[in-house]
Coordinates of C-alpha atoms and ligand atoms in Angstrom, one line a residue:
Chain T
X1 CA -60.5 4.3 -68.4
X2 CA -60.0 8.0 -68.7
X3 CA -56.4 9.0 -67.7
X4 CA -56.8 12.7 -68.2
X5 CA -58.6 13.2 -64.9
X6 CA -59.1 10.8 -62.0
X7 CA -62.0 10.6 -59.5
X8 CA -60.8 11.3 -56.0
X9 CA -62.4 8.0 -55.0
X10 CA -60.3 6.1 -57.5
X11 CA -57.0 7.6 -56.1
X12 CA -58.2 7.3 -52.5
X13 CA -59.1 3.6 -52.9
X14 CA -55.6 2.9 -54.3
X15 CA -53.7 4.9 -51.5
X16 CA -55.9 3.2 -49.0
X17 CA -55.5 -0.4 -50.1
X18 CA -51.9 -0.7 -51.0
X19 CA -49.3 -1.5 -48.3
X20 CA -46.1 -2.2 -50.2
X21 CA -44.8 0.1 -52.9
X22 CA -41.8 -0.6 -55.1
X23 CA -40.3 2.7 -56.4
X24 CA -38.6 2.2 -59.7
X25 CA -36.0 4.9 -60.3
X26 CA -35.7 5.9 -56.6
X27 CA -32.8 8.2 -56.1
X28 CA -30.6 8.4 -53.0
X29 CA -29.9 12.1 -53.8
X30 CA -31.9 14.0 -51.2
X31 CA -33.1 16.8 -53.6
X32 CA -34.7 14.6 -56.2
X33 CA -38.5 14.3 -56.2
X34 CA -38.2 10.5 -55.9
X35 CA -36.3 10.9 -52.7
X36 CA -39.0 13.3 -51.2
X37 CA -41.8 11.0 -52.3
X38 CA -40.0 7.9 -50.9
X39 CA -39.4 9.5 -47.6
X40 CA -42.9 10.9 -47.4
X41 CA -44.7 7.6 -48.2
X42 CA -42.4 5.7 -45.8
X43 CA -43.2 8.1 -43.0
X44 CA -46.9 7.4 -43.6
X45 CA -46.5 3.7 -43.0
X46 CA -46.1 2.3 -46.5
X47 CA -43.6 -0.6 -46.9
X48 CA -41.3 1.1 -49.4
X49 CA -38.8 -0.7 -51.6
X50 CA -36.2 1.3 -53.7
X51 CA -35.5 -0.2 -57.1
X52 CA -32.4 1.1 -58.9
X53 CA -29.7 -1.1 -60.4
X54 CA -27.2 1.7 -60.0
X55 CA -27.4 1.7 -56.3
X56 CA -27.5 -2.0 -55.2
X57 CA -25.5 -2.4 -52.0
X58 CA -26.7 0.9 -50.7
X59 CA -29.9 1.7 -48.9
X60 CA -32.4 4.5 -48.9
X61 CA -33.6 5.6 -45.4
X62 CA -32.6 2.1 -44.2
X63 CA -34.3 0.2 -47.0
X64 CA -31.8 -1.7 -49.2
X65 CA -31.9 -1.0 -53.0
X66 CA -32.8 -3.9 -55.3
X67 CA -31.7 -4.1 -59.0
X68 CA -35.1 -5.1 -60.4
X69 CA -38.7 -5.9 -59.5
X70 CA -37.8 -9.6 -59.8
X71 CA -35.4 -9.3 -56.9
X72 CA -38.0 -8.3 -54.4
X73 CA -38.7 -11.0 -51.8
X74 CA -42.3 -10.1 -51.0
X75 CA -45.5 -9.4 -52.8
X76 CA -45.7 -5.8 -54.1
X77 CA -49.0 -4.0 -54.1
X78 CA -48.0 -1.0 -56.2
X79 CA -45.2 0.0 -58.5
X80 CA -44.4 3.7 -58.5
X81 CA -42.4 4.4 -61.7
X82 CA -40.1 7.4 -61.4
X83 CA -38.9 7.2 -65.0
X84 CA -39.5 9.1 -68.2
X85 CA -42.4 8.1 -70.4
X86 CA -40.1 6.2 -72.8
X87 CA -38.9 3.9 -70.0
X88 CA -42.4 2.8 -68.8
X89 CA -43.1 -0.1 -71.0
X90 CA -40.2 -2.3 -69.9
X91 CA -41.1 -1.8 -66.3
X92 CA -44.7 -2.8 -67.0
X93 CA -43.5 -5.9 -68.9
X94 CA -41.4 -6.9 -65.9
X95 CA -44.3 -6.3 -63.6
X96 CA -46.5 -8.6 -65.6
X97 CA -44.1 -11.5 -64.9
X98 CA -44.5 -11.1 -61.1
X99 CA -46.6 -13.4 -59.1
X100 CA -48.7 -12.4 -57.4
X101 CA -49.4 -9.6 -59.8
X102 CA -49.1 -6.1 -58.4
X103 CA -52.5 -4.3 -58.0
X104 CA -51.4 -0.9 -59.2
X105 CA -49.0 0.7 -61.7
X106 CA -48.4 4.3 -60.9
X107 CA -46.5 6.6 -63.3
X108 CA -45.0 9.8 -61.8
X109 CA -45.8 13.4 -62.6
X110 CA -44.8 14.0 -66.2
X111 CA -44.8 10.3 -67.1
X112 CA -47.4 8.8 -69.3
X113 CA -47.5 5.8 -71.6
X114 CA -51.0 4.9 -72.8
X115 CA -50.0 1.7 -74.5
X116 CA -48.3 0.5 -71.3
X117 CA -51.4 1.5 -69.3
X118 CA -53.6 -0.5 -71.6
X119 CA -51.4 -3.6 -71.2
X120 CA -51.4 -3.3 -67.4
X121 CA -55.2 -2.7 -67.3
X122 CA -55.8 -5.7 -69.6
X123 CA -54.0 -7.8 -67.0
X124 CA -56.3 -6.5 -64.3
X125 CA -54.1 -3.8 -62.7
X126 CA -55.2 -0.3 -61.9
X127 CA -53.2 2.5 -63.5
X128 CA -52.5 6.1 -62.6
X129 CA -50.4 8.3 -64.9
X130 CA -48.8 11.7 -64.5
X131 CA -49.5 12.1 -60.8
X132 CA -47.4 12.1 -57.7
X133 CA -48.6 9.8 -54.8
X134 CA -47.1 12.2 -52.3
X135 CA -49.1 15.1 -53.7
X136 CA -52.3 13.0 -54.0
X137 CA -51.9 11.7 -50.4
X138 CA -51.3 15.2 -49.2
X139 CA -54.3 16.5 -51.1
X140 CA -56.8 13.8 -50.0
X141 CA -55.7 14.1 -46.4
X142 CA -55.9 17.9 -46.7
X143 CA -52.4 18.1 -45.3
X144 CA -51.4 19.9 -48.5
X145 CA -53.9 22.6 -47.9
X146 CA -51.3 24.1 -45.6
X147 CA -49.6 25.1 -48.9
X148 CA -52.7 26.8 -50.2
X149 CA -53.5 23.9 -52.5
X150 CA -57.0 23.1 -53.6
X151 CA -57.6 19.7 -52.0
X152 CA -61.0 19.5 -53.7
X153 CA -62.4 17.9 -50.5
X154 CA -64.7 19.3 -47.9
X155 CA -65.3 18.1 -44.3
X156 CA -67.4 19.3 -41.4
X157 CA -65.7 16.8 -39.0
X158 CA -63.0 17.8 -36.6
X159 CA -59.6 17.4 -38.3
X160 CA -57.4 14.7 -36.8
X161 CA -54.6 15.9 -34.5
X162 CA -51.4 15.5 -36.4
X163 CA -48.9 13.0 -34.8
X164 CA -45.5 11.9 -35.7
X165 CA -44.4 14.3 -38.4
X166 CA -47.8 15.4 -39.6
X167 CA -49.1 11.9 -40.4
X168 CA -52.7 12.9 -41.1
X169 CA -55.7 10.9 -42.0
X170 CA -57.2 10.3 -45.4
X171 CA -60.5 10.0 -43.6
X172 CA -62.3 13.0 -45.0
X173 CA -65.9 12.8 -46.2
X174 CA -64.8 14.5 -49.3
X175 CA -66.9 15.9 -52.1
X176 CA -66.6 12.5 -53.6
X177 CA -67.7 10.6 -50.5
X178 CA -65.8 7.4 -49.7
X179 CA -64.1 7.1 -46.3
X180 CA -60.6 6.0 -46.1
X181 CA -58.2 4.9 -43.4
X182 CA -54.8 4.0 -44.8
X183 CA -52.9 6.4 -42.6
X184 CA -55.0 5.6 -39.6
X185 CA -54.0 2.0 -40.0
X186 CA -50.4 3.0 -40.6
X187 CA -50.5 5.1 -37.5
X188 CA -51.8 2.2 -35.4
X189 CA -49.1 -0.1 -36.7
X190 CA -46.4 2.4 -35.6
X191 CA -45.7 3.1 -32.0
X192 CA -46.7 6.6 -30.9
X193 CA -43.8 9.0 -29.9
Chain R
X1 CA -69.3 6.1 -57.6
X2 CA -68.1 9.4 -59.1
X3 CA -67.2 12.6 -57.3
X4 CA -70.0 15.1 -56.5
X5 CA -69.0 18.6 -57.4
X6 CA -70.4 21.0 -54.8
X7 CA -72.0 24.2 -55.9
X8 CA -70.4 27.6 -55.6
X9 CA -72.3 28.7 -52.5
X10 CA -71.3 25.5 -50.7
X11 CA -67.6 26.1 -51.6
X12 CA -67.9 29.8 -50.5
X13 CA -68.8 28.6 -47.0
X14 CA -66.8 25.4 -46.6
X15 CA -63.8 25.1 -49.0
X16 CA -60.5 25.0 -47.1
X17 CA -62.0 25.1 -43.6
X18 CA -62.5 22.3 -41.2
X19 CA -63.2 22.3 -37.4
X20 CA -60.0 22.9 -35.5
X21 CA -58.3 19.6 -34.5
X22 CA -57.5 20.7 -31.0
X23 CA -60.5 22.7 -29.8
X24 CA -63.2 21.8 -32.3
X25 CA -63.7 25.5 -33.1
X26 CA -66.0 25.7 -36.1
X27 CA -65.1 29.1 -37.3
X28 CA -61.6 29.3 -38.7
X29 CA -59.3 30.3 -35.8
X30 CA -57.0 33.3 -36.3
X31 CA -53.5 31.8 -35.9
X32 CA -52.0 35.1 -34.8
X33 CA -48.4 33.7 -34.5
X34 CA -45.2 34.5 -36.3
X35 CA -43.8 30.9 -36.2
X36 CA -44.5 27.3 -35.6
X37 CA -42.5 24.7 -33.6
X38 CA -40.9 21.8 -35.4
X39 CA -41.4 18.2 -34.3
X40 CA -37.7 17.5 -34.5
X41 CA -34.6 18.5 -36.5
X42 CA -35.4 16.2 -39.4
X43 CA -38.9 17.7 -39.7
X44 CA -37.5 21.2 -39.7
X45 CA -35.0 20.3 -42.4
X46 CA -37.7 18.6 -44.5
X47 CA -39.9 21.7 -44.2
X48 CA -37.1 24.1 -45.1
X49 CA -36.1 21.9 -48.0
X50 CA -39.7 21.8 -49.4
X51 CA -39.8 18.1 -48.8
X52 CA -42.7 18.1 -46.4
X53 CA -45.9 20.2 -46.3
X54 CA -46.3 22.3 -43.1
X55 CA -45.9 25.6 -41.3
X56 CA -42.7 27.3 -40.7
X57 CA -43.1 31.1 -40.4
X58 CA -46.0 33.4 -41.2
X59 CA -44.2 35.3 -43.9
X60 CA -44.2 32.1 -45.9
X61 CA -47.5 30.5 -44.8
X62 CA -50.1 30.6 -42.0
X63 CA -53.0 28.2 -41.3
X64 CA -55.6 31.0 -41.3
X65 CA -54.3 32.3 -44.6
X66 CA -54.2 28.8 -46.0
X67 CA -57.9 28.4 -45.5
X68 CA -58.4 31.6 -47.5
X69 CA -56.1 30.4 -50.2
X70 CA -57.8 27.0 -50.6
X71 CA -61.2 28.7 -50.6
X72 CA -60.4 31.2 -53.4
X73 CA -58.6 28.4 -55.4
X74 CA -61.7 26.3 -55.1
X75 CA -64.0 29.2 -56.1
X76 CA -61.9 30.1 -59.1
X77 CA -61.4 26.4 -60.1
X78 CA -57.6 26.7 -59.7
X79 CA -55.1 24.2 -58.3
X80 CA -53.7 26.4 -55.6
X81 CA -53.5 30.0 -54.4
X82 CA -51.3 32.3 -52.4
X83 CA -52.7 35.1 -50.3
X84 CA -50.6 38.3 -49.9
X85 CA -50.9 41.7 -48.3
X86 CA -52.8 43.6 -51.2
X87 CA -53.9 43.3 -54.8
X88 CA -50.8 45.2 -55.8
X89 CA -48.5 42.9 -53.9
X90 CA -50.2 40.0 -55.8
X91 CA -49.2 41.6 -59.1
X92 CA -45.6 42.2 -58.1
X93 CA -45.2 38.7 -56.8
X94 CA -46.7 37.2 -60.0
X95 CA -44.4 39.2 -62.3
X96 CA -41.3 38.6 -60.2
X97 CA -41.7 34.9 -61.0
X98 CA -42.0 35.5 -64.7
X99 CA -39.8 38.5 -65.7
X100 CA -36.1 39.2 -65.8
X101 CA -34.8 42.7 -66.6
X102 CA -35.4 43.4 -70.3
X103 CA -38.6 41.2 -70.4
X104 CA -41.9 42.5 -71.5
X105 CA -45.6 42.2 -70.7
X106 CA -48.6 43.2 -72.7
X107 CA -51.3 44.9 -70.6
X108 CA -54.8 46.1 -71.5
X109 CA -55.0 49.9 -71.4
X110 CA -58.3 49.7 -69.5
X111 CA -56.9 48.9 -66.1
X112 CA -57.2 50.2 -62.5
X113 CA -55.2 53.4 -62.4
X114 CA -53.0 52.1 -59.6
X115 CA -52.0 49.1 -61.9
X116 CA -51.2 51.5 -64.7
X117 CA -48.9 53.4 -62.3
X118 CA -47.3 50.2 -60.9
X119 CA -46.5 48.9 -64.4
X120 CA -45.4 52.3 -65.7
X121 CA -43.2 53.3 -62.8
X122 CA -42.2 50.6 -60.4
X123 CA -41.9 47.9 -63.1
X124 CA -39.8 50.2 -65.2
X125 CA -37.4 50.6 -62.4
X126 CA -37.1 46.8 -62.3
X127 CA -36.3 46.8 -66.0
X128 CA -39.7 45.2 -66.9
X129 CA -41.3 46.8 -69.9
X130 CA -45.0 47.2 -70.7
X131 CA -46.6 47.2 -74.1
X132 CA -50.2 48.6 -73.9
X133 CA -53.0 47.1 -76.0
X134 CA -56.7 47.9 -76.5
X135 CA -59.2 45.2 -75.2
X136 CA -61.7 46.4 -77.8
X137 CA -59.1 45.5 -80.6
X138 CA -57.9 42.0 -80.1
X139 CA -55.4 42.4 -83.0
X140 CA -53.6 45.1 -80.9
X141 CA -52.5 42.3 -78.5
X142 CA -51.3 40.2 -81.4
X143 CA -49.3 43.1 -82.8
X144 CA -47.7 43.8 -79.4
X145 CA -46.1 40.3 -79.1
X146 CA -42.3 40.3 -79.4
X147 CA -39.7 37.7 -78.5
X148 CA -39.4 39.4 -75.1
X149 CA -43.1 39.0 -74.3
X150 CA -43.5 36.9 -71.1
X151 CA -47.2 37.4 -70.2
X152 CA -50.5 39.2 -71.0
X153 CA -52.4 41.0 -68.3
X154 CA -56.1 42.1 -68.4
X155 CA -59.0 42.8 -66.1
X156 CA -62.1 40.7 -66.5
X157 CA -64.3 43.7 -65.7
X158 CA -62.2 46.8 -66.1
X159 CA -62.0 49.5 -63.3
X160 CA -63.4 52.2 -63.6
X161 CA -65.2 51.7 -66.9
X162 CA -67.0 48.5 -66.0
X163 CA -66.3 47.2 -69.5
X164 CA -66.2 43.4 -70.1
X165 CA -63.1 41.9 -71.6
X166 CA -63.2 39.2 -74.2
X167 CA -61.1 36.8 -72.2
X168 CA -61.3 33.9 -74.6
X169 CA -60.1 35.9 -77.6
X170 CA -57.1 37.3 -75.6
X171 CA -56.4 33.8 -74.2
X172 CA -56.0 32.6 -77.8
X173 CA -53.4 35.3 -78.4
X174 CA -51.5 34.3 -75.3
X175 CA -51.6 30.6 -76.3
X176 CA -50.3 31.4 -79.7
X177 CA -47.5 33.5 -78.2
X178 CA -46.7 30.7 -75.7
X179 CA -47.1 33.0 -72.7
X180 CA -49.5 32.9 -69.7
X181 CA -52.7 35.0 -69.6
X182 CA -53.1 36.7 -66.2
X183 CA -56.6 38.0 -65.4
X184 CA -57.3 40.5 -62.6
X185 CA -60.7 39.3 -61.6
X186 CA -61.3 41.8 -58.8
X187 CA -64.4 43.5 -60.1
X188 CA -66.1 40.3 -61.2
X189 CA -65.2 37.9 -58.5
X190 CA -65.5 34.2 -59.3
X191 CA -69.2 34.4 -58.6
X192 CA -69.7 36.4 -61.8
X193 CA -66.8 35.3 -64.0
X194 CA -64.4 32.4 -63.6
X195 CA -61.5 33.4 -65.9
X196 CA -59.8 29.9 -65.8
X197 CA -62.9 28.5 -67.5
X198 CA -62.2 30.9 -70.3
X199 CA -58.4 30.2 -70.7
X200 CA -56.7 32.2 -68.0
X201 CA -53.5 30.6 -66.6
X202 CA -53.2 32.9 -63.5
X203 CA -55.9 34.9 -61.7
X204 CA -55.2 37.7 -59.3
X205 CA -57.5 39.6 -57.0
X206 CA -57.5 42.6 -54.8
X207 CA -59.4 40.9 -51.9
X208 CA -59.9 44.4 -50.6
X209 CA -62.9 44.7 -52.9
X210 CA -65.9 42.4 -53.3
X211 CA -64.3 39.2 -52.0
X212 CA -63.7 40.7 -48.6
X213 CA -66.6 42.9 -49.4
X214 CA -66.9 45.0 -46.3
X215 CA -64.3 47.7 -46.8
X216 CA -62.4 46.7 -43.7
X217 CA -59.3 44.7 -44.8
X218 CA -56.7 44.9 -47.5
X219 CA -55.6 41.7 -49.1
X220 CA -54.6 40.2 -52.4
X221 CA -54.4 36.7 -53.9
X222 CA -52.8 34.8 -56.7
X223 CA -54.6 31.7 -58.1
X224 CA -52.7 29.1 -60.2
X225 CA -54.8 27.5 -62.9
X226 CA -52.3 24.7 -63.2
X227 CA -52.6 25.0 -67.0
X228 CA -49.3 26.4 -68.1
X229 CA -46.2 24.4 -69.0
X230 CA -43.4 26.5 -67.5
X231 CA -40.6 24.2 -68.6
X232 CA -41.5 24.0 -72.3
X233 CA -39.0 26.4 -73.8
X234 CA -37.0 27.7 -70.9
X235 CA -38.7 31.1 -70.8
X236 CA -39.4 30.8 -67.1
X237 CA -36.2 29.8 -65.4
X238 CA -37.6 30.5 -61.9
X239 CA -40.0 27.5 -62.4
X240 CA -38.0 25.2 -64.7
X241 CA -34.3 25.6 -63.5
X242 CA -32.8 24.1 -60.4
X243 CA -33.1 26.5 -57.4
X244 CA -29.8 27.0 -55.7
X245 CA -31.4 28.0 -52.4
X246 CA -33.4 24.8 -52.3
X247 CA -30.5 22.4 -53.1
X248 CA -31.2 22.3 -56.8
X249 CA -35.0 21.5 -56.7
X250 CA -36.8 22.3 -59.9
X251 CA -40.2 23.7 -58.9
X252 CA -42.3 22.5 -61.9
X253 CA -40.8 19.1 -61.8
X254 CA -41.4 18.8 -58.1
X255 CA -44.8 20.4 -57.7
X256 CA -46.5 19.8 -61.1
X257 CA -49.6 21.7 -61.7
X258 CA -49.4 24.0 -58.7
X259 CA -45.7 24.9 -59.2
X260 CA -46.5 28.5 -60.0
X261 CA -48.4 29.0 -56.7
X262 CA -45.4 27.4 -54.8
X263 CA -42.9 29.6 -56.7
X264 CA -44.9 32.7 -55.6
X265 CA -44.8 31.5 -52.0
X266 CA -41.3 30.1 -51.6
X267 CA -39.5 32.5 -53.9
X268 CA -41.8 35.6 -54.2
X269 CA -43.3 35.9 -50.7
X270 CA -40.2 34.6 -49.1
X271 CA -38.0 37.3 -50.7
X272 CA -40.3 40.3 -51.3
X273 CA -42.2 39.8 -48.0
X274 CA -45.7 41.2 -48.5
X275 CA -47.4 38.6 -46.2
X276 CA -51.1 38.9 -45.4
X277 CA -52.0 39.3 -41.7
X278 CA -53.9 36.3 -40.4
X279 CA -56.5 38.7 -38.9
X280 CA -57.1 40.2 -42.4
X281 CA -57.4 36.7 -43.8
X282 CA -60.1 35.9 -41.2
X283 CA -62.0 39.1 -42.0
X284 CA -61.9 38.3 -45.7
X285 CA -62.8 34.7 -45.2
X286 CA -65.9 35.8 -43.3
X287 CA -66.8 38.1 -46.1
X288 CA -66.4 35.4 -48.7
X289 CA -69.0 33.2 -47.0
X290 CA -71.7 35.6 -48.1
X291 CA -70.2 36.5 -51.5
X292 CA -72.9 34.9 -53.6
X293 CA -75.7 36.7 -51.7
X294 CA -73.9 40.0 -51.8
X295 CA -73.0 39.8 -55.5
X296 CA -76.6 39.1 -56.4
X297 CA -77.7 42.2 -54.5
X298 CA -74.8 44.4 -55.7
X299 CA -75.7 43.5 -59.3
X300 CA -79.4 43.9 -58.9
X301 CA -78.9 47.3 -57.3
X302 CA -76.4 48.4 -59.9
X303 CA -78.7 47.6 -62.7
X304 CA -81.6 49.5 -61.1
X305 CA -79.3 52.6 -60.5
X306 CA -77.9 52.4 -64.0
X307 CA -81.4 52.3 -65.5
X308 CA -82.4 55.3 -63.3
X309 CA -79.4 57.3 -64.4
X310 CA -79.9 56.4 -68.1
X311 CA -83.4 57.9 -68.0
X312 CA -82.3 61.1 -66.2
X313 CA -82.3 64.4 -68.1
X314 CA -79.1 65.6 -66.6
X315 CA -77.1 62.5 -67.5
X316 CA -75.2 62.4 -70.8
X317 CA -74.2 58.7 -70.8
X318 CA -74.2 55.6 -68.6
X319 CA -71.6 52.9 -69.2
X320 CA -72.9 49.8 -67.6
X321 CA -72.5 46.5 -69.4
X322 CA -75.6 45.2 -67.8
X323 CA -77.8 47.7 -69.8
X324 CA -79.4 46.5 -73.0
X325 CA -77.8 48.4 -75.8
X326 CA -74.5 49.0 -73.9
X327 CA -71.4 48.5 -76.0
X328 CA -70.4 45.6 -73.8
X329 CA -73.8 44.0 -73.3
X330 CA -73.1 41.1 -75.6
X331 CA -69.9 40.3 -73.8
X332 CA -71.7 40.7 -70.5
X333 CA -74.3 38.2 -71.6
X334 CA -71.5 35.7 -72.5
X335 CA -69.1 36.1 -69.6
X336 CA -71.2 37.4 -66.8
X337 CA -74.8 36.2 -67.2
X338 CA -75.5 36.5 -63.5
X339 CA -74.8 40.2 -63.6
X340 CA -72.4 42.8 -65.0
X341 CA -70.9 43.7 -61.6
X342 CA -71.5 46.8 -59.5
X343 CA -68.8 49.3 -60.6
X344 CA -69.6 51.5 -63.6
X345 CA -69.2 55.1 -64.8
X346 CA -71.5 57.8 -66.1
X347 CA -71.1 61.3 -67.3
X348 CA -73.1 64.4 -66.9
X349 CA -74.3 66.8 -69.5
X350 CA -72.8 69.8 -67.7
X351 CA -69.4 68.1 -67.6
X352 CA -66.6 68.2 -65.0
X353 CA -68.1 70.8 -62.6
X354 CA -71.5 69.0 -62.5
X355 CA -69.6 65.8 -61.6
X356 CA -67.8 67.5 -58.8
X357 CA -71.1 69.0 -57.5
X358 CA -72.8 65.7 -57.6
X359 CA -70.2 64.1 -55.5
X360 CA -70.4 66.7 -52.8
X361 CA -74.2 66.7 -52.8
X362 CA -74.6 63.0 -52.2
X363 CA -75.6 62.0 -48.6
X364 CA -75.7 58.2 -48.7
X365 CA -72.9 57.5 -51.2
X366 CA -69.4 57.8 -49.6
X367 CA -66.8 59.8 -51.5
X368 CA -63.7 57.7 -51.3
X369 CA -61.1 55.7 -53.3
X370 CA -62.3 52.2 -53.1
X371 CA -64.8 49.8 -54.7
X372 CA -66.6 46.7 -53.6
X373 CA -67.9 47.7 -50.2
X374 CA -71.3 46.9 -48.7
X375 CA -71.8 50.7 -48.8
X376 CA -72.3 52.6 -52.0
X377 CA -69.3 54.6 -53.1
X378 CA -68.6 57.4 -55.5
X379 CA -65.5 59.0 -56.9
X380 CA -64.3 61.3 -59.7
X381 CA -61.5 59.2 -61.2
X382 CA -59.9 61.9 -63.4
X383 CA -59.0 64.0 -60.3
X384 CA -58.1 61.0 -58.0
X385 CA -57.4 57.3 -59.0
X386 CA -56.4 58.2 -62.5
X387 CA -55.0 61.7 -61.9
X388 CA -51.4 60.7 -62.8
X389 CA -52.5 60.0 -66.4
X390 CA -52.6 62.7 -69.1
X391 CA -56.0 63.5 -70.7
X392 CA -55.6 61.1 -73.7
X393 CA -54.6 58.3 -71.4
X394 CA -57.5 59.1 -69.1
X395 CA -60.0 58.7 -71.9
X396 CA -58.4 55.5 -73.1
X397 CA -58.5 53.9 -69.6
X398 CA -62.2 54.9 -69.2
X399 CA -61.6 57.8 -66.9
X400 CA -62.4 60.9 -69.0
X401 CA -62.6 64.2 -67.1
X402 CA -66.4 64.3 -67.1
X403 CA -66.8 60.7 -65.8
X404 CA -68.1 59.8 -62.3
X405 CA -67.5 56.2 -61.0
X406 CA -70.0 54.5 -58.8
X407 CA -69.6 51.3 -56.8
X408 CA -73.0 50.2 -55.8
X409 CA -73.5 48.7 -52.4
X410 CA -76.1 46.4 -50.9
X411 CA -78.4 49.0 -49.4
X412 CA -82.0 49.3 -50.5
X413 CA -81.9 50.5 -54.1
X414 CA -84.8 53.0 -53.6
X415 CA -82.6 54.9 -51.1
X416 CA -79.7 54.9 -53.5
X417 CA -81.8 56.2 -56.3
X418 CA -83.4 58.9 -54.1
X419 CA -79.9 60.1 -53.0
X420 CA -78.7 60.4 -56.6
X421 CA -82.0 62.1 -57.6
X422 CA -81.6 64.8 -54.8
X423 CA -77.9 65.3 -55.6
X424 CA -78.6 65.7 -59.4
X425 CA -81.3 68.3 -58.8
X426 CA -79.7 70.1 -55.8
Ligands
PLP1 C1 -59.1 46.0 -60.4 C2 -58.1 46.3 -59.3 N1 -56.9 45.6 -59.2 C3 -56.0 45.8 -58.3 C4 -56.3 46.8 -57.3 C5 -55.2 47.0 -56.2 O1 -55.6 46.3 -55.0 P1 -55.1 46.8 -53.6 O2 -55.6 48.1 -53.3 O3 -55.6 45.7 -52.7 O4 -53.6 46.7 -53.6 C6 -57.4 47.5 -57.3 C7 -57.7 48.5 -56.2 O5 -58.5 49.4 -56.4 C8 -58.4 47.2 -58.3 O6 -59.6 47.9 -58.3

C-alpha cells in the first residue's frame, strides 16, 4: 500500500463506512486542531469518543473522555490518532488488542509511522497517514471548495442544499467515481432543524 | 478502482463548478453580495475562528470567486488558490506572508515592468529588499542568496521579451537555499506551462491576461502547490507561529498542504483588502472555459506572425522562442511544447522612430498597455510599460528602445500579417 498518495475512492470508502471514531489525543482546548476536527466530525453524525488520560472526568462537546481505547464500551470503527509520529506505535499495539478489531487506523496531518502502519495492515486494518479526516471530508464533499481548495472532484449534479451547519453530502460522482452517502445517512439519523 | 484524472480541457470547463443547489442554475451564479447569514451563533463563531469552512464576508471569500479559485488550482495542479483584485495584488499578498522588514527576495531581471516598479519602490517602502538575477545565468541566482533571502521570483515566459525561463534549474537553487520558488505564469497560462510540475512552490497570475482572455476584467490569483514546509526552520512565522487573532492557531499545523493559500486569505486578503469582485470572477471563469482553444489559436497565429516578420527586409530581429534558431527555442521545446505563447518582441532596422511609425500605422492591432486579449495588441515598451527604467535596465529587461512588443490575438492570421505588411511599408 502506497502511503504517499491515496486514491479518493480509498478515503471516501473509509469516511463512508465508519460510524464510531475514537480520537486519541483529543484536546478540550478549543483552538487545537484536534478540537476542530472532533467538533466537525461530530456535527456530521459520527459517534465521536475522546481519548485522553489527562482529561478523564471531563467531557468534550458532551462526550465523556476515556483514558484509553480499552475503556471504550462499544465497538470502534476507526481510531484517529492526534499524536506525534513517535507515539503512534503504542496506540496501534493497544488497538490490536481490541475485539472486535477497529477497521481503520488514521494518523493525523504530520504523523506517519510506516512500521506501525504495516503492523495494522497485517492485522487487516486500513491505514491512512498524514491526513486530516476533517479536511478530507470537506474536500470530498466539496464543502472545502468554499475556501478555494482543489477538491479534485467534479460533478454535473445539482449540489445538495446545505442543512444544519453545512452538513453536505459526500455524494459526488467525482473524478474517481464511487458514490458515497455517509453524511446523507448521518443527516437522516438526526432530526432536521 | 483507481481515480481517473480528467484532462485539461475538461477541468477548464468543470473544475470547481456545480449546478446551484437552490435553483439548478448550470452556469456559475454571480453571488453579488457583501455578506452571508450565519445559521446560529455557534456557526458564526466557528467560521470566524477558522474551525468551519464557509462564507462570511466577500473581502475574505465569495462562492463565485471560490469556483474560479478551485478551477485555477486544478488547472495548475495546486492544492488551493486565492483570487484577488489584480496580478499586482496577488504579488503583494504573497510577499506579505513571507517577508518581514529587512528580508530579501531574489527576482529575475526579465520581468513585467510593473513588477519591477512594484519591487523597487513599493516593496522598498515596506523594508523588503530585492536582489536582481539574470535568468540566462543560473549561477547569478545562487550568488544572490543571503541569510535574509526568503523567496525567489521569476516569470515562466517573460514579459515583454517572450523568453522562456529554466524553471527547474532555478527551482533547484531555491530548494538548496530552503526558500520557495514563486513563478508568475501569466504569459504561459497552465495550458502551455505548469510550473508546479517543474518545482514551483507558489504560482501567481494576472488573470487580466490570457486566463480571462477577453480584455474585460482585472484579476489576479495565487496558487499554493502544497509543496513547501513552512515550519521547518522558523523562517516563515506567519505560517508556523500561533496567530494571536485566531486564538493561537498555527496555520500550517491546522491546514497542512494548503496553509499558504489560507494564510493569503485569512491574513493577507483580510488585512490588505484587495478582494476580487464576483462579477469579474464570473467574466474570468467564462474566459477560462475556452482557454485551451484560445491558447492554441494564439500560439498558431503568433508563430505565423513571427515567421512573417523574421523574413521581412525592414525587420532587424524577432525574439520569439517558438522560432527555430531562437535563443530560447530549446527551452521552449522543453517547457512549452504546445506553443511558446503569443507575446514577443521584434526590432526594426530603422530603430526607435520606425517603431513609433509602425505603431501609428497599424489599423487592426490596438495600441494599448495590455497583453493576452482576443484582439491583437501592440506597444512600444521603452516609452510606456518600461519607461521608468534607465536605458541599461531597459535592455536587461528585454525592452530596448528599438523594441516593439506584440500580443497576438485570435483573429485570422492572414489579416494580422496584412496589417503589419501595410504598416511596415506605409
Ligand atoms: C507578467 C505579468 N505579471 C503581472 C502583471 C500585473 O497584473 P495586473 O495588471 O492584473 O495587476 C502583468 C500585467 O501586465 C503581467 O504582464
